Each structure stands twice: as structure tokens, then as C-alpha cells.
PDB file of C-alpha atoms in Angstrom:
ATOM      1  CA  MET A   1      89.042 117.584 114.818  1.00 62.00           C
ATOM      2  CA  THR A   2      88.185 115.481 111.217  1.00 83.00           C
ATOM      3  CA  ARG A   3      90.806 113.103 110.676  1.00 93.00           C
ATOM      4  CA  PRO A   4      91.772 112.863 106.901  1.00 97.00           C
ATOM      5  CA  VAL A   5      90.430 109.795 105.200  1.00 98.00           C
ATOM      6  CA  PHE A   6      92.334 107.231 104.056  1.00 98.00           C
ATOM      7  CA  LEU A   7      90.472 105.030 101.183  1.00 98.00           C
ATOM      8  CA  ILE A   8      91.412 101.446 100.514  1.00 98.00           C
ATOM      9  CA  ALA A   9      90.132  99.328  97.791  1.00 98.00           C
ATOM     10  CA  GLY A  10      90.728  96.004  98.380  1.00 95.00           C
ATOM     11  CA  GLY A  11      91.274  96.337 101.787  1.00 95.00           C
ATOM     12  CA  SER A  12      90.252  93.248 103.884  1.00 94.00           C
ATOM     13  CA  ARG A  13      93.113  91.058 103.892  1.00 93.00           C
ATOM     14  CA  GLY A  14      96.781  90.785 103.233  1.00 93.00           C
ATOM     15  CA  ILE A  15      98.509  93.452 101.604  1.00 95.00           C
ATOM     16  CA  GLY A  16      95.091  95.707 101.690  1.00 96.00           C
ATOM     17  CA  ALA A  17      94.604  94.908 105.505  1.00 96.00           C
ATOM     18  CA  ALA A  18      98.129  95.931 106.611  1.00 97.00           C
ATOM     19  CA  ILE A  19      97.986  99.146 104.798  1.00 98.00           C
ATOM     20  CA  ALA A  20      94.642  99.983 107.294  1.00 98.00           C
ATOM     21  CA  VAL A  21      96.202  99.464 109.925  1.00 97.00           C
ATOM     22  CA  ASP A  22      99.075 101.432 109.493  1.00 97.00           C
ATOM     23  CA  ALA A  23      96.974 104.686 107.919  1.00 98.00           C
ATOM     24  CA  ALA A  24      94.780 103.815 110.882  1.00 97.00           C
ATOM     25  CA  ARG A  25      97.950 104.232 113.184  1.00 97.00           C
ATOM     26  CA  GLN A  26      99.479 107.266 111.669  1.00 96.00           C
ATOM     27  CA  GLY A  27      96.047 109.298 112.154  1.00 96.00           C
ATOM     28  CA  TYR A  28      93.549 108.409 109.570  1.00 98.00           C
ATOM     29  CA  THR A  29      89.876 107.302 109.026  1.00 98.00           C
ATOM     30  CA  VAL A  30      90.173 104.282 106.955  1.00 98.00           C
ATOM     31  CA  VAL A  31      87.120 103.208 104.595  1.00 98.00           C
ATOM     32  CA  LEU A  32      87.672  99.762 103.118  1.00 98.00           C
ATOM     33  CA  SER A  33      86.313  97.859 100.630  1.00 97.00           C
ATOM     34  CA  TYR A  34      85.992  94.084 100.340  1.00 96.00           C
ATOM     35  CA  ALA A  35      84.179  92.090  97.565  1.00 92.00           C
ATOM     36  CA  GLY A  36      82.728  88.999  99.147  1.00 87.00           C
ATOM     37  CA  ALA A  37      83.357  87.518 102.658  1.00 86.00           C
ATOM     38  CA  ALA A  38      82.366  90.075 105.163  1.00 92.00           C
ATOM     39  CA  GLY A  39      83.816  88.653 108.254  1.00 95.00           C
ATOM     40  CA  PRO A  40      87.946  89.451 106.843  1.00 95.00           C
ATOM     41  CA  ALA A  41      86.820  92.953 106.542  1.00 97.00           C
ATOM     42  CA  ALA A  42      84.738  93.034 109.942  1.00 97.00           C
ATOM     43  CA  GLU A  43      88.125  92.012 111.501  1.00 97.00           C
ATOM     44  CA  VAL A  44      89.745  94.471 110.639  1.00 97.00           C
ATOM     45  CA  VAL A  45      87.655  97.825 111.629  1.00 97.00           C
ATOM     46  CA  ALA A  46      87.327  95.837 114.640  1.00 97.00           C
ATOM     47  CA  ARG A  47      91.553  95.530 115.114  1.00 97.00           C
ATOM     48  CA  ILE A  48      91.485  99.773 114.331  1.00 97.00           C
ATOM     49  CA  ARG A  49      88.875 100.327 116.462  1.00 97.00           C
ATOM     50  CA  GLU A  50      90.200  98.806 119.297  1.00 97.00           C
ATOM     51  CA  ALA A  51      93.536 100.375 119.087  1.00 96.00           C
ATOM     52  CA  GLY A  52      91.485 103.900 118.952  1.00 96.00           C
ATOM     53  CA  GLY A  53      91.051 104.191 115.630  1.00 96.00           C
ATOM     54  CA  GLU A  54      88.405 105.418 113.010  1.00 97.00           C
ATOM     55  CA  ALA A  55      87.164 102.774 110.662  1.00 97.00           C
ATOM     56  CA  ALA A  56      84.341 101.533 108.018  1.00 97.00           C
ATOM     57  CA  ALA A  57      84.014  98.843 105.420  1.00 97.00           C
ATOM     58  CA  VAL A  58      81.763  98.824 102.566  1.00 97.00           C
ATOM     59  CA  GLN A  59      81.192  95.632 100.044  1.00 97.00           C
ATOM     60  CA  ALA A  60      81.392  96.864  96.656  1.00 97.00           C
ATOM     61  CA  ASP A  61      82.800  95.246  93.404  1.00 96.00           C
ATOM     62  CA  THR A  62      85.199  97.730  92.066  1.00 96.00           C
ATOM     63  CA  GLY A  63      85.131  96.464  88.509  1.00 95.00           C
ATOM     64  CA  THR A  64      81.702  97.911  88.161  1.00 96.00           C
ATOM     65  CA  LEU A  65      80.513 101.586  88.475  1.00 97.00           C
ATOM     66  CA  ASP A  66      78.221 101.028  90.845  1.00 97.00           C
ATOM     67  CA  GLY A  67      80.642  99.228  93.090  1.00 97.00           C
ATOM     68  CA  VAL A  68      82.912 102.663  92.425  1.00 97.00           C
ATOM     69  CA  ALA A  69      79.673 104.549  93.414  1.00 97.00           C
ATOM     70  CA  ALA A  70      79.251 102.653  97.078  1.00 96.00           C
ATOM     71  CA  LEU A  71      82.949 103.143  97.913  1.00 97.00           C
ATOM     72  CA  PHE A  72      83.294 106.570  97.552  1.00 98.00           C
ATOM     73  CA  ALA A  73      79.743 107.379  98.686  1.00 97.00           C
ATOM     74  CA  GLU A  74      80.908 105.549 102.034  1.00 96.00           C
ATOM     75  CA  ALA A  75      84.053 107.776 101.982  1.00 97.00           C
ATOM     76  CA  ASP A  76      82.012 110.939 101.650  1.00 97.00           C
ATOM     77  CA  ARG A  77      80.190 110.303 104.947  1.00 96.00           C
ATOM     78  CA  HIS A  78      83.365 110.572 106.792  1.00 96.00           C
ATOM     79  CA  GLY A  79      85.369 113.873 105.652  1.00 95.00           C
ATOM     80  CA  ARG A  80      87.732 115.246 103.712  1.00 97.00           C
ATOM     81  CA  LEU A  81      89.514 112.479 101.302  1.00 98.00           C
ATOM     82  CA  ALA A  82      92.969 112.789 101.215  1.00 98.00           C
ATOM     83  CA  ALA A  83      94.087 109.281 100.069  1.00 98.00           C
ATOM     84  CA  LEU A  84      93.284 106.595  97.938  1.00 98.00           C
ATOM     85  CA  VAL A  85      95.342 103.759  97.584  1.00 98.00           C
ATOM     86  CA  TYR A  86      94.194 100.928  94.882  1.00 98.00           C
ATOM     87  CA  ASN A  87      94.511  97.449  95.898  1.00 97.00           C
ATOM     88  CA  SER A  88      91.624  95.130  94.385  1.00 95.00           C
ATOM     89  CA  GLY A  89      93.418  92.597  92.326  1.00 94.00           C
ATOM     90  CA  ILE A  90      92.485  89.080  90.693  1.00 93.00           C
ATOM     91  CA  THR A  91      94.486  86.875  88.876  1.00 93.00           C
ATOM     92  CA  GLY A  92      92.451  84.253  87.840  1.00 90.00           C
ATOM     93  CA  ALA A  93      93.801  80.163  88.155  1.00 90.00           C
ATOM     94  CA  SER A  94      97.391  80.178  86.887  1.00 92.00           C
ATOM     95  CA  CYS A  95      97.798  78.718  83.155  1.00 95.00           C
ATOM     96  CA  THR A  96      98.879  79.940  79.647  1.00 96.00           C
ATOM     97  CA  LEU A  97      96.722  82.450  77.673  1.00 96.00           C
ATOM     98  CA  ALA A  98      95.812  79.727  75.602  1.00 96.00           C
ATOM     99  CA  GLU A  99      94.522  77.936  77.890  1.00 97.00           C
ATOM    100  CA  VAL A 100      92.286  80.815  80.148  1.00 96.00           C
ATOM    101  CA  ASP A 101      88.789  81.375  79.993  1.00 96.00           C
ATOM    102  CA  PRO A 102      88.328  84.565  78.054  1.00 96.00           C
ATOM    103  CA  VAL A 103      86.038  85.456  80.919  1.00 97.00           C
ATOM    104  CA  THR A 104      88.428  86.049  83.638  1.00 96.00           C
ATOM    105  CA  ILE A 105      90.754  87.877  81.071  1.00 97.00           C
ATOM    106  CA  ALA A 106      87.788  90.737  81.044  1.00 97.00           C
ATOM    107  CA  ARG A 107      87.457  90.327  84.798  1.00 97.00           C
ATOM    108  CA  VAL A 108      91.019  90.756  85.696  1.00 97.00           C
ATOM    109  CA  VAL A 109      90.689  93.812  83.514  1.00 97.00           C
ATOM    110  CA  GLU A 110      87.987  95.271  85.106  1.00 97.00           C
ATOM    111  CA  VAL A 111      88.898  95.010  88.615  1.00 97.00           C
ATOM    112  CA  ASN A 112      92.985  95.423  88.436  1.00 97.00           C
ATOM    113  CA  LEU A 113      92.961  98.025  85.698  1.00 98.00           C
ATOM    114  CA  ILE A 114      89.541  99.821  84.876  1.00 98.00           C
ATOM    115  CA  GLY A 115      88.341 100.221  88.488  1.00 98.00           C
ATOM    116  CA  ALA A 116      91.872 101.681  89.158  1.00 98.00           C
ATOM    117  CA  ILE A 117      90.678 104.082  86.115  1.00 98.00           C
ATOM    118  CA  TRP A 118      87.174 104.748  87.529  1.00 98.00           C
ATOM    119  CA  CYS A 119      88.126 105.266  91.288  1.00 98.00           C
ATOM    120  CA  ALA A 120      91.188 107.471  90.445  1.00 98.00           C
ATOM    121  CA  ARG A 121      88.472 109.675  88.769  1.00 98.00           C
ATOM    122  CA  GLU A 122      86.669 109.931  91.638  1.00 98.00           C
ATOM    123  CA  ALA A 123      89.257 110.752  93.971  1.00 98.00           C
ATOM    124  CA  GLY A 124      91.099 112.778  91.929  1.00 98.00           C
ATOM    125  CA  ALA A 125      87.076 115.013  91.218  1.00 97.00           C
ATOM    126  CA  ARG A 126      87.728 115.119  95.084  1.00 98.00           C
ATOM    127  CA  MET A 127      90.834 116.042  95.722  1.00 98.00           C
ATOM    128  CA  SER A 128      91.903 118.614  92.965  1.00 98.00           C
ATOM    129  CA  THR A 129      93.105 122.152  93.950  1.00 98.00           C
ATOM    130  CA  ALA A 130      91.589 122.918  90.703  1.00 97.00           C
ATOM    131  CA  ARG A 131      88.136 121.964  91.780  1.00 96.00           C
ATOM    132  CA  GLY A 132      88.019 123.262  95.517  1.00 96.00           C
ATOM    133  CA  GLY A 133      89.728 120.348  97.047  1.00 96.00           C
ATOM    134  CA  SER A 134      92.922 120.356  99.162  1.00 97.00           C
ATOM    135  CA  GLY A 135      95.052 118.142  97.198  1.00 98.00           C
ATOM    136  CA  GLY A 136      96.141 114.563  98.368  1.00 98.00           C
ATOM    137  CA  ALA A 137      97.855 110.911  96.896  1.00 98.00           C
ATOM    138  CA  ILE A 138      97.097 108.065  95.386  1.00 98.00           C
ATOM    139  CA  VAL A 139      98.828 104.824  95.393  1.00 98.00           C
ATOM    140  CA  PHE A 140      98.077 102.152  92.965  1.00 98.00           C
ATOM    141  CA  ILE A 141      99.031  98.485  94.343  1.00 98.00           C
ATOM    142  CA  SER A 142     100.808  97.266  90.788  1.00 97.00           C
ATOM    143  CA  SER A 143     103.383  94.078  90.701  1.00 96.00           C
ATOM    144  CA  ARG A 144     106.854  93.162  89.465  1.00 94.00           C
ATOM    145  CA  ALA A 145     104.834  91.002  87.139  1.00 93.00           C
ATOM    146  CA  SER A 146     104.564  93.830  84.980  1.00 95.00           C
ATOM    147  CA  LEU A 147     108.027  93.914  83.739  1.00 94.00           C
ATOM    148  CA  LEU A 148     108.415  89.831  84.367  1.00 93.00           C
ATOM    149  CA  GLY A 149     105.526  88.963  82.416  1.00 94.00           C
ATOM    150  CA  SER A 150     104.512  85.574  84.439  1.00 94.00           C
ATOM    151  CA  PRO A 151     104.906  83.470  81.528  1.00 95.00           C
ATOM    152  CA  GLY A 152     102.728  80.463  81.770  1.00 94.00           C
ATOM    153  CA  LEU A 153     101.490  81.742  84.897  1.00 92.00           C
ATOM    154  CA  HIS A 154      98.511  84.728  84.100  1.00 93.00           C
ATOM    155  CA  VAL A 155     100.139  86.643  81.900  1.00 97.00           C
ATOM    156  CA  TRP A 156      96.732  88.531  81.907  1.00 97.00           C
ATOM    157  CA  TYR A 157      97.406  89.783  85.254  1.00 96.00           C
ATOM    158  CA  ALA A 158     100.725  91.291  84.780  1.00 97.00           C
ATOM    159  CA  ALA A 159      99.388  93.225  81.361  1.00 97.00           C
ATOM    160  CA  SER A 160      96.829  94.264  83.388  1.00 98.00           C
ATOM    161  CA  LYS A 161      99.541  95.520  86.177  1.00 97.00           C
ATOM    162  CA  GLY A 162     100.980  97.110  83.482  1.00 97.00           C
ATOM    163  CA  GLY A 163      98.070  99.324  82.298  1.00 98.00           C
ATOM    164  CA  LEU A 164      99.014 100.643  86.559  1.00 98.00           C
ATOM    165  CA  ASP A 165     102.096 101.458  85.658  1.00 98.00           C
ATOM    166  CA  SER A 166     101.538 103.614  82.811  1.00 98.00           C
ATOM    167  CA  LEU A 167      98.280 104.827  84.533  1.00 98.00           C
ATOM    168  CA  THR A 168     100.673 106.242  87.311  1.00 98.00           C
ATOM    169  CA  LEU A 169     102.811 107.908  85.202  1.00 98.00           C
ATOM    170  CA  GLY A 170      99.869 109.781  83.233  1.00 98.00           C
ATOM    171  CA  LEU A 171      98.416 110.703  86.239  1.00 98.00           C
ATOM    172  CA  ALA A 172     101.221 112.136  88.006  1.00 98.00           C
ATOM    173  CA  ARG A 173     102.181 114.541  85.408  1.00 98.00           C
ATOM    174  CA  GLU A 174      98.259 115.091  84.681  1.00 98.00           C
ATOM    175  CA  LEU A 175      97.247 116.021  88.437  1.00 98.00           C
ATOM    176  CA  GLY A 176     100.744 117.365  89.534  1.00 98.00           C
ATOM    177  CA  ALA A 177      99.740 120.845  89.037  1.00 98.00           C
ATOM    178  CA  GLU A 178      96.018 120.211  90.989  1.00 98.00           C
ATOM    179  CA  GLY A 179      97.797 119.013  94.371  1.00 98.00           C
ATOM    180  CA  ILE A 180      97.785 115.279  93.792  1.00 98.00           C
ATOM    181  CA  ARG A 181     100.656 113.105  93.782  1.00 98.00           C
ATOM    182  CA  VAL A 182     100.432 109.741  92.035  1.00 98.00           C
ATOM    183  CA  ASN A 183     102.720 107.058  92.535  1.00 98.00           C
ATOM    184  CA  ALA A 184     102.729 103.092  92.590  1.00 98.00           C
ATOM    185  CA  VAL A 185     104.130 100.129  94.810  1.00 98.00           C
ATOM    186  CA  SER A 186     105.150  97.488  92.781  1.00 96.00           C
ATOM    187  CA  PRO A 187     105.469  94.309  95.761  1.00 94.00           C
ATOM    188  CA  GLY A 188     107.729  91.027  94.635  1.00 88.00           C
ATOM    189  CA  PRO A 189     106.200  87.560  95.772  1.00 84.00           C
ATOM    190  CA  ILE A 190     104.567  88.962  99.447  1.00 85.00           C
ATOM    191  CA  GLY A 191     103.529  85.727 102.331  1.00 71.00           C
ATOM    192  CA  THR A 192      99.448  86.231 101.276  1.00 69.00           C
ATOM    193  CA  ASP A 193      96.764  83.888 101.363  1.00 65.00           C
ATOM    194  CA  MET A 194      97.109  84.816  97.456  1.00 62.00           C
ATOM    195  CA  LEU A 195     100.377  83.140  97.237  1.00 58.00           C
ATOM    196  CA  GLU A 196     100.289  79.082  97.031  1.00 62.00           C
ATOM    197  CA  PRO A 197     103.004  77.491  98.969  1.00 67.00           C
ATOM    198  CA  GLU A 198     104.910  75.766  96.597  1.00 68.00           C
ATOM    199  CA  ARG A 199     105.174  79.253  94.573  1.00 68.00           C
ATOM    200  CA  ALA A 200     106.005  80.995  97.789  1.00 63.00           C
ATOM    201  CA  ALA A 201     109.154  78.225  98.391  1.00 70.00           C
ATOM    202  CA  ALA A 202     110.124  78.798  94.446  1.00 70.00           C
ATOM    203  CA  ALA A 203     109.996  82.597  95.103  1.00 64.00           C
ATOM    204  CA  ALA A 204     112.392  82.604  97.946  1.00 69.00           C
ATOM    205  CA  LYS A 205     114.913  80.404  96.231  1.00 67.00           C
ATOM    206  CA  LEU A 206     115.369  83.277  93.661  1.00 71.00           C
ATOM    207  CA  SER A 207     114.935  86.173  95.483  1.00 75.00           C
ATOM    208  CA  PRO A 208     118.208  88.055  96.422  1.00 82.00           C
ATOM    209  CA  MET A 209     116.983  88.369 100.316  1.00 77.00           C
ATOM    210  CA  GLY A 210     116.096  84.385 100.432  1.00 80.00           C
ATOM    211  CA  ARG A 211     112.689  85.115 101.189  1.00 82.00           C
ATOM    212  CA  VAL A 212     108.955  86.711  99.909  1.00 80.00           C
ATOM    213  CA  GLY A 213     108.084  89.594 101.531  1.00 83.00           C
ATOM    214  CA  ARG A 214     105.859  90.605 104.043  1.00 92.00           C
ATOM    215  CA  PRO A 215     102.316  92.332 104.030  1.00 93.00           C
ATOM    216  CA  ASP A 216     103.683  95.050 106.368  1.00 94.00           C
ATOM    217  CA  GLU A 217     106.558  95.792 104.301  1.00 96.00           C
ATOM    218  CA  VAL A 218     104.613  96.900 101.361  1.00 96.00           C
ATOM    219  CA  ALA A 219     102.232  98.666 103.617  1.00 97.00           C
ATOM    220  CA  ALA A 220     105.260 101.335 104.813  1.00 98.00           C
ATOM    221  CA  ALA A 221     106.228 101.368 101.342  1.00 98.00           C
ATOM    222  CA  VAL A 222     102.380 102.708 100.902  1.00 98.00           C
ATOM    223  CA  LEU A 223     102.218 104.895 104.059  1.00 98.00           C
ATOM    224  CA  PHE A 224     105.670 106.618 102.528  1.00 98.00           C
ATOM    225  CA  LEU A 225     104.804 107.499  99.437  1.00 98.00           C
ATOM    226  CA  VAL A 226     101.494 109.125 100.690  1.00 98.00           C
ATOM    227  CA  SER A 227     103.580 111.138 103.391  1.00 98.00           C
ATOM    228  CA  ASP A 228     104.508 114.858 103.946  1.00 97.00           C
ATOM    229  CA  ALA A 229     108.478 113.091 103.996  1.00 98.00           C
ATOM    230  CA  ALA A 230     107.436 111.871  99.641  1.00 98.00           C
ATOM    231  CA  SER A 231     106.060 115.629  99.258  1.00 98.00           C
ATOM    232  CA  TYR A 232     108.506 115.977  95.557  1.00 98.00           C
ATOM    233  CA  ILE A 233     108.052 112.428  94.671  1.00 98.00           C
ATOM    234  CA  THR A 234     105.229 111.756  91.820  1.00 98.00           C
ATOM    235  CA  GLY A 235     105.274 109.408  89.084  1.00 98.00           C
ATOM    236  CA  ALA A 236     107.598 106.773  90.978  1.00 98.00           C
ATOM    237  CA  ASN A 237     106.765 102.886  91.283  1.00 98.00           C
ATOM    238  CA  LEU A 238     108.741 101.744  94.098  1.00 97.00           C
ATOM    239  CA  ALA A 239     109.481  97.898  93.817  1.00 96.00           C
ATOM    240  CA  VAL A 240     109.083  95.991  97.052  1.00 95.00           C
ATOM    241  CA  SER A 241     110.360  93.105  95.668  1.00 90.00           C
ATOM    242  CA  GLY A 242     113.713  91.651  97.922  1.00 88.00           C
ATOM    243  CA  GLY A 243     115.675  92.407  94.662  1.00 82.00           C
ATOM    244  CA  ARG A 244     114.338  90.943  91.970  1.00 80.00           C
TER     245      ARG A 244
END
């Protein structure tokens, strides 16, 4: 029996890697993308295969149409697409808006938001029951930064994640009758290589739980939203932020 395909844009490190491993454990064939170094992606794939799962990785810049096309071509090779998780995201260096390079702003919006729109368009075309598909689920990895604004750090990143929040709500209403549920998960500070030790320590002090989150805690929320246990949940944005 062919396993349904779980596609993760940005699945080689941190939160994406945790989602990939969890999805494989729950019986999906996992297809993940990576933007740069192949090593971490290969390690995720090897870990899944060693545990008896099925996985493949493809280098794809989801901030470009060619990259999105390559990602979905790989997913199509493995069978029916059941879930898309869009986790690709970059911030750029921490500074004020007045100080940031305009090229950084454009690139962040391309990867974080425009790429998500392109990927959702491709996933919807494959999943839609109105187009012969079997339905499915889309989850965008947003951020609590969309509500907090990230002043003095990267407000352009927060704005791109705010766009994801709007995309979640609009697509959930647009695709609900076509068998596709669309939700978002908004992590707070999570202990990955994107979070510098100094910022992690500061974030832990601000958290009601007194710590930063773990990638597996975000993965658990994503797999819940994809599962049948969330069959009547769409347009939701689940904060995984320790109360902040």
C-alpha cells in the first residue's frame, strides 16, 4: 500500500526536521526541501529510513518558481499529496528597519510569504476534491512575531509572518468546501540554531513557563492539525509559545 505524501518546505533542520521525523513515524512518506547544505537533509532522511520510514530530500529555493516546481515534482514521484507544511523561513540580521538592506527585505518576503503562496497554490491544485483530488491539509509555520512585531530586531520578518496569518484565514475559507483544511502554527522562541544563546536566555526570562520551546513541541502541534483528530479545525492559528 502506497503511503500518503507529507511535503515539508524547509525540513532539514530544527522545527522542520522534527516535523519530518514525526510525520514519518505516523506513516507518511516524507519529502522535504533544503535550501543550502545537503548534509543535514541527508541526515534527516537517513534517520527516517533507519527507523523503517520512507523519505526523500530535494534542494529547492522556495523563494523562486523554479524551486517550487522542483519540490512538487519530487513529491509527485512518491504518490498522493496529503499534507503540505510550509516551514521555509529566514530573518536576516537583527537591526532596525532603517538599517536593513532592502535586498534582505525582498528576500525575506520572497521566501517567507511569496513562496508559501506558490506552494499552497500547487498543493491546492493536487488536493482539491473539486479537481479530482482526495483532500488534504496545509499548515503554515508562522510566528508569534506577527503579533509582537519584533521591533529593533526584524520587523520585516514579523510582517512576512503576518501575511502568512492572513493567508491561513483566507485559504481556509476558500478551500474548505474542497476538502482542504488550512491552519497555522505560531511558535514563540524555540531552541534551534536560529536562536542565539543570548536571545534564548532573554526569551526564557520573559516566558511564563520560564524556558524556550523545543522543536518536537512544535512538530506535535503540526501533526495534530494534519490529523483526523483536527478534522473540524480550519483557519486556526495555534500558538506554541509557552504563554507569551
